[in-house]
């Protein structure tokens, strides 16, 4: 009897063991299944295609009335305080490029907004609608608000004008501008893309077609010249050449835009006093050539005559919003 | 005996249930397979978001200049890329004149279009080199080492001082 009982006990223990193993196996299966399903679900969500957000439309008739765009850049700040004292017309003053190394980076990571930074008064900015990404939405004019499309106009100048061309949102306007261009180098500097795709001078480009309006701005690269009367004389030569090539156009001579205190970091010649002084000579050049003088400087200067700090990262080249203020002044006054 | 039988039956049910679940997940994964492969195909078709990459380049790379988005109507005029070449894209430009810093990312209509976009951007870089060479030599370094890559129908250009970072973002 005892033997029978122990046999049964042994048997039941064995059976219990087998059942236990089966249960563990079952749990194992369930666990693995759950894990697999969870991984599949995760992978499926990662496989979803990313939707491409189209930011740039593929239709537009931006024209480009002549391919001569402002893409030839320049670095304006190649003003050279030429100590040579030569004063003949077309004195060769070559930019040493030092100013060009503007340490533009005072606020490099700024967003599109330009004037949020300092709360400084910004100059005459009318402003309405939104500028994309501009935290000062509503403070500056937009391309859409400036009704003048400048389709009949050409802008001639240095890198500040290049910047205007890049940021103004006026695809029908023409820009013959180049970084570092001045009233001396304009005669020989072949940096303008012509209609045929080759490079030529500003005058080569102007010979291609007629415009109704010509806006000219030089001076920032010449403010360090030792003789401003020489600058004035050369500027008049340039304007007369423009008038010869564009006999029916209204030619506007723009004052040099102000600079902010940051510009001193580029070159000590960039002071409000120098800018204002040079503008007197530019005004004379306009009068002597029978052209209209447009005081765009007044649209962008603060009370002390300087450019607002937030208008430029290097004190010289305007950020987009301030380019629009400039453009609006031109639209309203010409 | 009865208890043992019940215990054995319960164990069997668990095992069968587990096996069935695995089998079920296998079959469900089989039925999901077509969806997964089509998602993979779709992923292969749309591997990049040109605009998003442009945004990331703008936000993650350190810039000297302030970059602004270039309006679509100005892209051809300033960068030289015709609108009929791409279906999506984004361009950021600087204040102009101070630096040559720029971002241009496009999804071309096809690979041939992407080739044309590459050509246009190469011309843009050469034009910039010509513009800056005598006046801001420092920018020539950037232009000389500009990141310009084509990946299938995508084209990415980034002119900055952080080429490695740019390449990492573009992928």
Coordinates of C-alpha atoms in Angstrom, one line a residue:
Chain A
X1 CA 0.0 0.0 0.0
X2 CA 2.8 2.3 1.0
X3 CA 4.6 1.5 -2.2
X4 CA 1.5 2.3 -4.2
X5 CA 1.1 5.6 -2.6
X6 CA 4.6 6.7 -3.2
X7 CA 4.4 5.6 -6.8
X8 CA 1.3 7.7 -7.2
X9 CA 3.1 10.6 -5.5
X10 CA 6.0 10.3 -7.8
X11 CA 3.8 10.1 -10.9
X12 CA 1.9 13.2 -9.9
X13 CA 5.0 15.1 -9.2
X14 CA 6.3 14.2 -12.6
X15 CA 3.1 15.3 -14.1
X16 CA 3.1 18.5 -12.3
X17 CA 6.6 19.1 -13.6
X18 CA 5.6 18.5 -17.1
X19 CA 2.6 20.8 -16.8
X20 CA 4.8 23.5 -15.3
X21 CA 7.1 23.3 -18.2
X22 CA 4.2 23.6 -20.6
X23 CA 3.0 26.6 -18.8
X24 CA 6.3 28.3 -18.9
X25 CA 6.6 27.5 -22.6
X26 CA 3.2 29.0 -23.2
X27 CA 4.1 32.1 -21.3
X28 CA 7.2 32.3 -23.3
X29 CA 5.3 32.1 -26.6
X30 CA 2.9 34.8 -25.5
X31 CA 5.7 37.1 -24.4
X32 CA 7.6 36.7 -27.7
X33 CA 4.4 37.3 -29.7
X34 CA 3.6 40.5 -27.8
X35 CA 7.2 41.7 -28.3
X36 CA 7.1 41.0 -32.0
X37 CA 3.8 42.8 -32.5
X38 CA 5.1 45.8 -30.6
X39 CA 8.2 46.0 -32.7
X40 CA 6.2 45.7 -35.9
X41 CA 4.0 48.5 -34.8
X42 CA 7.0 50.8 -34.1
X43 CA 8.6 50.0 -37.4
X44 CA 5.4 50.6 -39.3
X45 CA 5.1 54.1 -37.9
X46 CA 8.7 54.9 -38.8
X47 CA 8.1 53.8 -42.4
X48 CA 5.5 56.5 -43.1
X49 CA 6.7 58.7 -46.0
X50 CA 7.5 62.2 -45.1
X51 CA 5.4 64.6 -46.9
X52 CA 7.4 67.1 -48.8
X53 CA 6.2 70.6 -48.1
X54 CA 6.6 72.6 -51.2
X55 CA 7.9 76.0 -50.3
X56 CA 8.6 77.2 -53.7
X57 CA 6.1 77.2 -56.3
X58 CA 7.1 76.0 -59.7
X59 CA 5.1 78.5 -61.7
X60 CA 6.0 82.0 -62.1
X61 CA 6.7 84.2 -64.8
X62 CA 9.3 86.1 -63.1
X63 CA 10.6 87.3 -66.2
X64 CA 13.8 88.7 -65.5
X65 CA 13.7 91.1 -68.2
X66 CA 17.2 90.5 -69.2
X67 CA 18.9 88.1 -67.1
X68 CA 21.1 90.9 -66.0
X69 CA 20.5 90.4 -62.4
X70 CA 22.2 91.5 -59.3
X71 CA 23.7 88.3 -58.7
X72 CA 27.1 89.7 -59.2
X73 CA 27.9 90.5 -55.7
X74 CA 30.3 92.7 -54.2
X75 CA 31.6 93.5 -51.1
X76 CA 31.3 97.0 -50.6
X77 CA 33.4 97.5 -47.8
X78 CA 36.4 97.6 -49.9
X79 CA 36.8 101.2 -49.3
X80 CA 40.4 102.2 -49.3
X81 CA 41.8 105.1 -47.6
X82 CA 44.3 105.7 -50.3
X83 CA 47.1 107.6 -48.9
X84 CA 48.7 108.2 -52.3
X85 CA 47.2 111.7 -52.6
X86 CA 46.7 111.3 -56.3
X87 CA 43.8 113.3 -57.3
X88 CA 43.4 112.9 -61.0
X89 CA 40.2 111.9 -62.4
X90 CA 39.8 108.2 -62.4
X91 CA 42.6 107.9 -59.9
X92 CA 43.2 104.3 -59.3
X93 CA 42.1 103.5 -55.9
X94 CA 42.0 99.8 -55.4
X95 CA 40.1 98.3 -52.7
X96 CA 42.4 96.4 -50.4
X97 CA 39.5 94.3 -49.3
X98 CA 40.3 94.7 -45.7
X99 CA 37.0 96.4 -45.0
X100 CA 35.5 93.6 -46.7
X101 CA 36.2 91.4 -43.9
X102 CA 33.4 92.8 -42.0
X103 CA 32.9 90.9 -38.9
X104 CA 29.3 90.7 -39.7
X105 CA 28.6 88.4 -37.0
X106 CA 27.5 90.5 -34.2
X107 CA 24.1 88.9 -34.3
X108 CA 24.5 86.0 -36.7
X109 CA 21.7 83.9 -35.6
X110 CA 19.1 86.4 -35.9
X111 CA 15.9 85.3 -37.4
X112 CA 14.4 87.1 -40.3
X113 CA 13.2 89.8 -38.1
X114 CA 15.6 92.6 -38.1
X115 CA 14.5 95.0 -35.6
X116 CA 13.3 93.0 -32.8
X117 CA 16.7 93.0 -31.3
X118 CA 17.3 96.2 -29.7
X119 CA 14.2 98.2 -29.5
X120 CA 16.0 101.0 -31.1
X121 CA 13.9 103.3 -33.1
X122 CA 13.9 102.4 -36.6
X123 CA 13.7 105.0 -39.1
X124 CA 10.9 105.8 -41.3
X125 CA 9.4 102.5 -41.6
X126 CA 5.8 102.4 -42.6
X127 CA 4.8 99.0 -42.3
X128 CA 2.0 97.0 -42.7
X129 CA 1.6 93.4 -43.4
X130 CA 3.7 90.5 -42.6
X131 CA 7.1 89.7 -43.6
X132 CA 7.6 86.0 -43.6
X133 CA 9.4 84.9 -40.5
X134 CA 9.7 88.5 -39.3
X135 CA 9.0 88.9 -35.7
X136 CA 8.3 92.5 -36.4
X137 CA 5.5 91.6 -38.6
X138 CA 3.6 94.7 -39.6
X139 CA 6.5 97.1 -39.0
X140 CA 8.1 97.1 -42.4
X141 CA 6.7 97.4 -45.9
X142 CA 6.5 94.3 -48.0
X143 CA 7.1 93.9 -51.6
X144 CA 3.4 93.3 -52.2
X145 CA 2.5 96.6 -50.5
X146 CA 4.9 98.6 -52.7
X147 CA 2.8 98.8 -55.8
X148 CA 5.6 100.0 -58.0
X149 CA 7.1 96.9 -59.7
X150 CA 10.1 98.9 -61.0
X151 CA 9.8 97.0 -64.3
X152 CA 11.0 100.0 -66.2
X153 CA 13.9 100.7 -63.8
X154 CA 17.5 99.8 -63.5
X155 CA 19.5 100.0 -60.3
X156 CA 23.2 100.7 -60.5
X157 CA 25.6 100.5 -57.6
X158 CA 27.8 98.5 -55.3
X159 CA 27.0 95.7 -52.8
X160 CA 24.4 97.6 -51.0
X161 CA 22.5 97.7 -54.3
X162 CA 23.2 94.0 -54.7
X163 CA 21.5 93.5 -51.4
X164 CA 18.6 95.5 -52.5
X165 CA 18.3 93.4 -55.6
X166 CA 18.4 90.2 -53.6
X167 CA 15.9 91.2 -51.0
X168 CA 13.4 93.5 -52.6
X169 CA 11.1 90.9 -54.0
X170 CA 10.8 92.8 -57.4
X171 CA 11.6 90.2 -60.1
X172 CA 10.9 92.7 -62.9
X173 CA 13.4 95.2 -61.7
X174 CA 16.9 95.2 -63.2
X175 CA 20.1 95.4 -61.2
X176 CA 23.5 96.2 -62.6
X177 CA 25.4 96.1 -59.3
X178 CA 28.5 94.5 -58.1
X179 CA 30.3 94.1 -54.8
X180 CA 33.1 96.6 -54.4
X181 CA 32.1 98.7 -57.5
X182 CA 33.0 102.3 -57.3
X183 CA 33.0 105.3 -59.6
X184 CA 36.5 104.4 -60.8
X185 CA 36.3 100.7 -61.3
X186 CA 32.8 100.8 -62.9
X187 CA 34.6 101.6 -66.2
X188 CA 36.5 98.3 -66.4
X189 CA 35.0 95.9 -63.9
X190 CA 33.4 93.2 -66.0
X191 CA 31.2 91.6 -63.3
X192 CA 27.7 92.2 -64.7
X193 CA 26.0 89.3 -66.4
X194 CA 24.9 90.4 -69.8
X195 CA 21.9 89.1 -71.8
X196 CA 24.0 86.7 -73.7
X197 CA 25.4 85.2 -70.6
X198 CA 28.8 86.7 -70.8
X199 CA 30.2 89.2 -68.3
X200 CA 30.5 92.9 -69.1
X201 CA 30.7 96.3 -67.4
X202 CA 27.8 98.2 -66.2
X203 CA 28.0 100.3 -69.3
X204 CA 28.0 97.2 -71.5
X205 CA 24.8 96.2 -69.8
X206 CA 23.2 99.6 -70.1
X207 CA 23.8 99.5 -73.8
X208 CA 21.5 96.4 -74.1
X209 CA 18.2 98.0 -73.5
X210 CA 16.5 101.3 -72.5
X211 CA 15.0 102.0 -69.2
X212 CA 12.6 104.8 -68.0
X213 CA 14.3 105.2 -64.7
X214 CA 17.9 104.7 -63.5
X215 CA 18.7 104.7 -59.8
X216 CA 22.4 105.2 -59.0
X217 CA 24.1 104.8 -55.7
X218 CA 27.8 105.0 -55.1
X219 CA 29.9 106.4 -52.2
X220 CA 30.3 103.8 -49.5
X221 CA 33.4 102.4 -51.2
X222 CA 34.7 105.9 -51.8
X223 CA 34.1 107.5 -48.4
X224 CA 37.7 106.8 -47.5
X225 CA 39.1 108.5 -50.5
X226 CA 41.3 111.4 -49.6
X227 CA 39.8 113.9 -52.1
X228 CA 36.0 114.0 -52.2
X229 CA 36.0 116.5 -55.0
X230 CA 37.8 113.9 -57.1
X231 CA 35.1 111.5 -56.1
X232 CA 32.5 114.1 -57.2
X233 CA 34.2 114.7 -60.5
X234 CA 34.4 111.0 -61.3
X235 CA 30.8 110.4 -60.2
X236 CA 29.7 113.1 -62.6
X237 CA 31.6 111.3 -65.4
X238 CA 29.8 108.1 -64.6
X239 CA 26.4 109.8 -64.5
X240 CA 27.1 111.5 -67.8
X241 CA 28.0 108.2 -69.4
X242 CA 24.7 106.7 -68.0
X243 CA 22.8 109.6 -69.5
X244 CA 24.5 109.1 -72.8
X245 CA 23.5 105.4 -72.8
X246 CA 20.0 106.0 -71.5
X247 CA 19.0 109.3 -73.1
X248 CA 15.3 109.1 -72.3
X249 CA 15.6 107.9 -68.8
X250 CA 15.1 109.8 -65.6
X251 CA 18.3 109.4 -63.7
X252 CA 18.2 109.5 -59.9
X253 CA 21.3 109.9 -57.8
X254 CA 20.8 108.5 -54.3
X255 CA 22.5 109.7 -51.2
X256 CA 24.7 107.2 -49.4
X257 CA 22.8 105.2 -46.8
X258 CA 23.8 105.7 -43.2
X259 CA 26.0 103.3 -41.3
X260 CA 25.6 102.0 -37.8
X261 CA 28.3 102.0 -35.1
X262 CA 29.2 98.4 -36.1
X263 CA 30.6 99.7 -39.4
X264 CA 33.6 101.1 -37.5
X265 CA 34.7 97.4 -37.0
X266 CA 35.1 97.2 -40.7
X267 CA 36.9 100.4 -41.2
X268 CA 37.3 103.6 -39.3
X269 CA 36.2 105.7 -42.2
X270 CA 32.7 104.5 -41.8
X271 CA 31.3 107.2 -39.6
X272 CA 28.1 109.2 -39.8
X273 CA 30.1 112.3 -40.2
X274 CA 31.9 111.0 -43.2
X275 CA 28.7 109.7 -44.8
X276 CA 27.0 113.0 -44.3
X277 CA 30.0 114.9 -45.6
X278 CA 30.2 112.8 -48.7
X279 CA 26.5 113.2 -49.4
X280 CA 27.1 116.9 -49.9
X281 CA 29.4 116.2 -52.8
X282 CA 26.9 113.7 -54.2
X283 CA 24.2 116.3 -54.0
X284 CA 26.5 118.6 -56.0
X285 CA 27.1 115.9 -58.6
X286 CA 23.4 115.5 -59.0
X287 CA 22.9 119.2 -59.5
X288 CA 25.8 119.5 -61.9
X289 CA 24.5 116.6 -64.1
X290 CA 20.9 117.7 -64.0
X291 CA 19.7 114.7 -62.2
X292 CA 17.3 114.3 -59.3
X293 CA 18.9 113.8 -55.9
X294 CA 17.0 111.3 -53.8
X295 CA 17.9 111.5 -50.1
X296 CA 17.3 107.9 -49.2
X297 CA 19.6 108.4 -46.3
X298 CA 16.9 110.3 -44.6
X299 CA 14.5 107.3 -44.7
X300 CA 16.9 105.1 -42.7
X301 CA 18.8 107.3 -40.3
X302 CA 18.1 107.7 -36.7
X303 CA 18.1 111.0 -34.8
X304 CA 21.9 110.9 -34.6
X305 CA 22.3 110.2 -38.3
X306 CA 23.3 106.6 -37.9
X307 CA 21.7 103.4 -39.1
X308 CA 19.8 101.5 -36.4
X309 CA 21.9 98.7 -35.1
X310 CA 19.4 96.1 -35.9
X311 CA 19.3 97.1 -39.5
X312 CA 22.5 95.4 -40.4
X313 CA 24.8 92.7 -39.1
X314 CA 27.9 94.6 -40.2
X315 CA 26.6 98.2 -40.0
X316 CA 26.7 98.6 -43.7
X317 CA 24.7 96.0 -45.6
X318 CA 21.0 96.3 -44.9
X319 CA 18.9 93.4 -43.8
X320 CA 15.8 92.6 -45.8
X321 CA 13.3 94.7 -43.8
X322 CA 15.4 97.8 -44.2
X323 CA 15.9 97.2 -47.9
X324 CA 12.1 97.4 -48.1
X325 CA 12.2 100.8 -46.3
X326 CA 14.7 101.9 -48.9
X327 CA 12.6 100.6 -51.7
X328 CA 9.5 102.3 -50.4
X329 CA 11.2 105.6 -50.3
X330 CA 12.2 105.2 -53.9
X331 CA 8.6 104.2 -54.9
X332 CA 7.2 107.2 -53.0
X333 CA 9.6 109.7 -54.3
X334 CA 10.3 108.9 -57.9
Chain B
X1 CA -6.5 12.2 -11.5
X2 CA -9.2 14.6 -12.3
X3 CA -7.1 17.5 -11.1
X4 CA -4.2 16.3 -13.1
X5 CA -6.4 16.1 -16.2
X6 CA -7.7 19.6 -15.7
X7 CA -4.1 20.9 -15.1
X8 CA -2.9 19.2 -18.2
X9 CA -5.8 20.5 -20.3
X10 CA -5.1 24.0 -19.0
X11 CA -1.5 23.8 -19.9
X12 CA -2.4 22.5 -23.4
X13 CA -4.8 25.4 -23.9
X14 CA -2.1 27.9 -23.0
X15 CA 0.3 26.3 -25.3
X16 CA -2.2 26.2 -28.2
X17 CA -3.2 29.8 -27.4
X18 CA 0.4 30.9 -27.5
X19 CA 1.1 29.1 -30.8
X20 CA -2.1 30.5 -32.3
X21 CA -1.1 34.0 -31.3
X22 CA 2.3 33.6 -32.9
X23 CA 0.7 32.1 -35.9
X24 CA -1.8 34.9 -35.8
X25 CA 0.9 37.5 -35.6
X26 CA 2.7 35.8 -38.5
X27 CA -0.4 35.9 -40.6
X28 CA -1.2 39.4 -39.6
X29 CA 2.4 40.4 -40.4
X30 CA 2.0 38.7 -43.7
X31 CA -1.1 40.7 -44.4
X32 CA 0.7 43.8 -43.3
X33 CA 3.6 43.0 -45.6
X34 CA 2.1 44.6 -48.7
X35 CA 1.4 47.8 -46.7
X36 CA 4.9 47.7 -45.3
X37 CA 6.5 47.2 -48.6
X38 CA 4.4 50.0 -50.2
X39 CA 5.4 52.3 -47.4
X40 CA 9.0 51.4 -48.0
X41 CA 8.5 52.1 -51.7
X42 CA 6.9 55.3 -50.9
X43 CA 9.9 56.1 -48.7
X44 CA 12.2 55.3 -51.5
X45 CA 10.3 57.7 -53.7
X46 CA 10.3 60.5 -51.2
X47 CA 13.5 60.3 -49.3
X48 CA 14.1 64.0 -48.7
X49 CA 12.2 67.0 -47.8
X50 CA 14.1 69.8 -49.5
X51 CA 12.5 72.6 -47.6
X52 CA 12.9 71.0 -44.3
X53 CA 16.6 70.4 -45.0
X54 CA 17.0 74.0 -46.0
X55 CA 15.3 75.0 -42.7
X56 CA 17.6 72.8 -40.7
X57 CA 20.6 74.1 -42.5
X58 CA 19.5 77.6 -41.6
X59 CA 18.9 76.8 -38.0
X60 CA 21.7 74.5 -37.2
X61 CA 24.6 76.0 -39.1
X62 CA 26.3 79.1 -37.7
X63 CA 26.0 82.0 -40.0
X64 CA 27.7 85.4 -40.1
X65 CA 25.0 86.9 -42.2
X66 CA 21.3 87.1 -41.6
X67 CA 19.6 84.8 -44.0
X68 CA 16.1 85.4 -45.4
X69 CA 14.0 83.2 -47.4
X70 CA 14.0 84.2 -51.1
X71 CA 10.6 84.6 -52.6
X72 CA 9.7 82.0 -55.2
X73 CA 9.3 84.7 -57.8
X74 CA 12.9 85.8 -57.3
X75 CA 14.6 82.3 -57.3
X76 CA 15.2 82.3 -61.0
X77 CA 16.4 85.9 -61.0
X78 CA 18.8 85.6 -58.2
X79 CA 19.9 81.9 -58.2
X80 CA 19.3 81.1 -61.8
X81 CA 17.2 78.0 -61.3
X82 CA 14.1 77.9 -63.5
X83 CA 10.8 77.1 -61.9
X84 CA 10.0 74.4 -64.3
X85 CA 12.9 72.3 -63.0
X86 CA 11.6 71.6 -59.5
X87 CA 8.6 70.7 -57.6
X88 CA 9.7 71.9 -54.2
X89 CA 12.5 73.8 -52.7
X90 CA 13.7 76.6 -50.6
X91 CA 16.4 79.2 -50.9
X92 CA 17.9 81.4 -48.2
X93 CA 20.0 84.4 -49.0
X94 CA 22.0 86.9 -47.0
X95 CA 21.8 90.6 -46.9
X96 CA 23.8 90.6 -50.0
X97 CA 27.3 92.0 -50.4
X98 CA 28.6 91.3 -47.0
X99 CA 29.0 87.5 -47.4
X100 CA 28.4 84.8 -49.9
X101 CA 26.4 82.7 -47.5
X102 CA 23.5 81.0 -49.1
X103 CA 21.3 77.9 -48.9
X104 CA 19.5 76.4 -51.9
X105 CA 17.6 73.0 -51.7
X106 CA 15.5 71.7 -54.5
X107 CA 13.5 68.6 -55.3
X108 CA 13.9 68.3 -59.0
X109 CA 11.1 67.0 -61.3
X110 CA 13.4 64.2 -62.1
X111 CA 17.1 63.4 -62.3
X112 CA 17.6 65.2 -65.5
X113 CA 16.0 68.3 -64.0
X114 CA 18.3 67.9 -61.0
X115 CA 21.3 67.9 -63.4
X116 CA 20.1 71.2 -64.7
X117 CA 19.7 72.6 -61.3
X118 CA 23.2 71.5 -60.4
X119 CA 24.5 73.3 -63.5
X120 CA 22.6 76.5 -62.5
X121 CA 24.0 76.4 -59.0
X122 CA 27.5 75.8 -60.2
X123 CA 27.1 78.9 -62.3
X124 CA 25.8 80.8 -59.3
X125 CA 28.9 79.8 -57.3
X126 CA 31.2 80.9 -60.1
X127 CA 29.4 84.2 -60.4
X128 CA 29.8 84.8 -56.7
X129 CA 33.5 83.9 -56.9
X130 CA 33.9 86.5 -59.6
X131 CA 32.0 89.1 -57.6
X132 CA 33.9 88.5 -54.3
X133 CA 37.4 87.7 -55.6
X134 CA 38.8 91.2 -55.5
X135 CA 36.9 92.5 -52.6
X136 CA 36.2 89.9 -50.0
X137 CA 38.8 87.2 -50.4
X138 CA 37.6 85.6 -47.2
X139 CA 34.4 84.6 -48.9
X140 CA 36.3 82.8 -51.6
X141 CA 37.2 80.1 -49.1
X142 CA 33.5 79.5 -48.6
X143 CA 32.7 79.5 -52.2
X144 CA 35.7 77.3 -53.1
X145 CA 34.5 74.7 -50.7
X146 CA 30.8 75.2 -51.1
X147 CA 28.7 72.1 -50.4
X148 CA 26.8 71.2 -53.6
X149 CA 25.4 67.7 -53.8
X150 CA 23.0 65.9 -56.0
X151 CA 21.1 62.9 -54.6
X152 CA 18.8 61.4 -57.2
X153 CA 16.4 64.2 -58.0
X154 CA 17.4 66.3 -55.1
X155 CA 20.0 69.1 -55.1
X156 CA 21.4 70.8 -52.1
X157 CA 23.7 73.8 -51.9
X158 CA 25.1 75.3 -48.7
X159 CA 27.7 78.1 -48.7
X160 CA 28.9 78.5 -45.1
X161 CA 31.8 78.1 -42.8
X162 CA 30.5 74.8 -41.5
X163 CA 30.7 72.4 -44.4
X164 CA 30.9 69.3 -42.3
X165 CA 27.8 70.3 -40.4
X166 CA 26.0 71.0 -43.6
X167 CA 26.9 67.6 -45.1
X168 CA 25.7 65.9 -41.9
X169 CA 22.4 67.7 -42.1
X170 CA 21.9 67.0 -45.8
X171 CA 22.8 63.3 -45.2

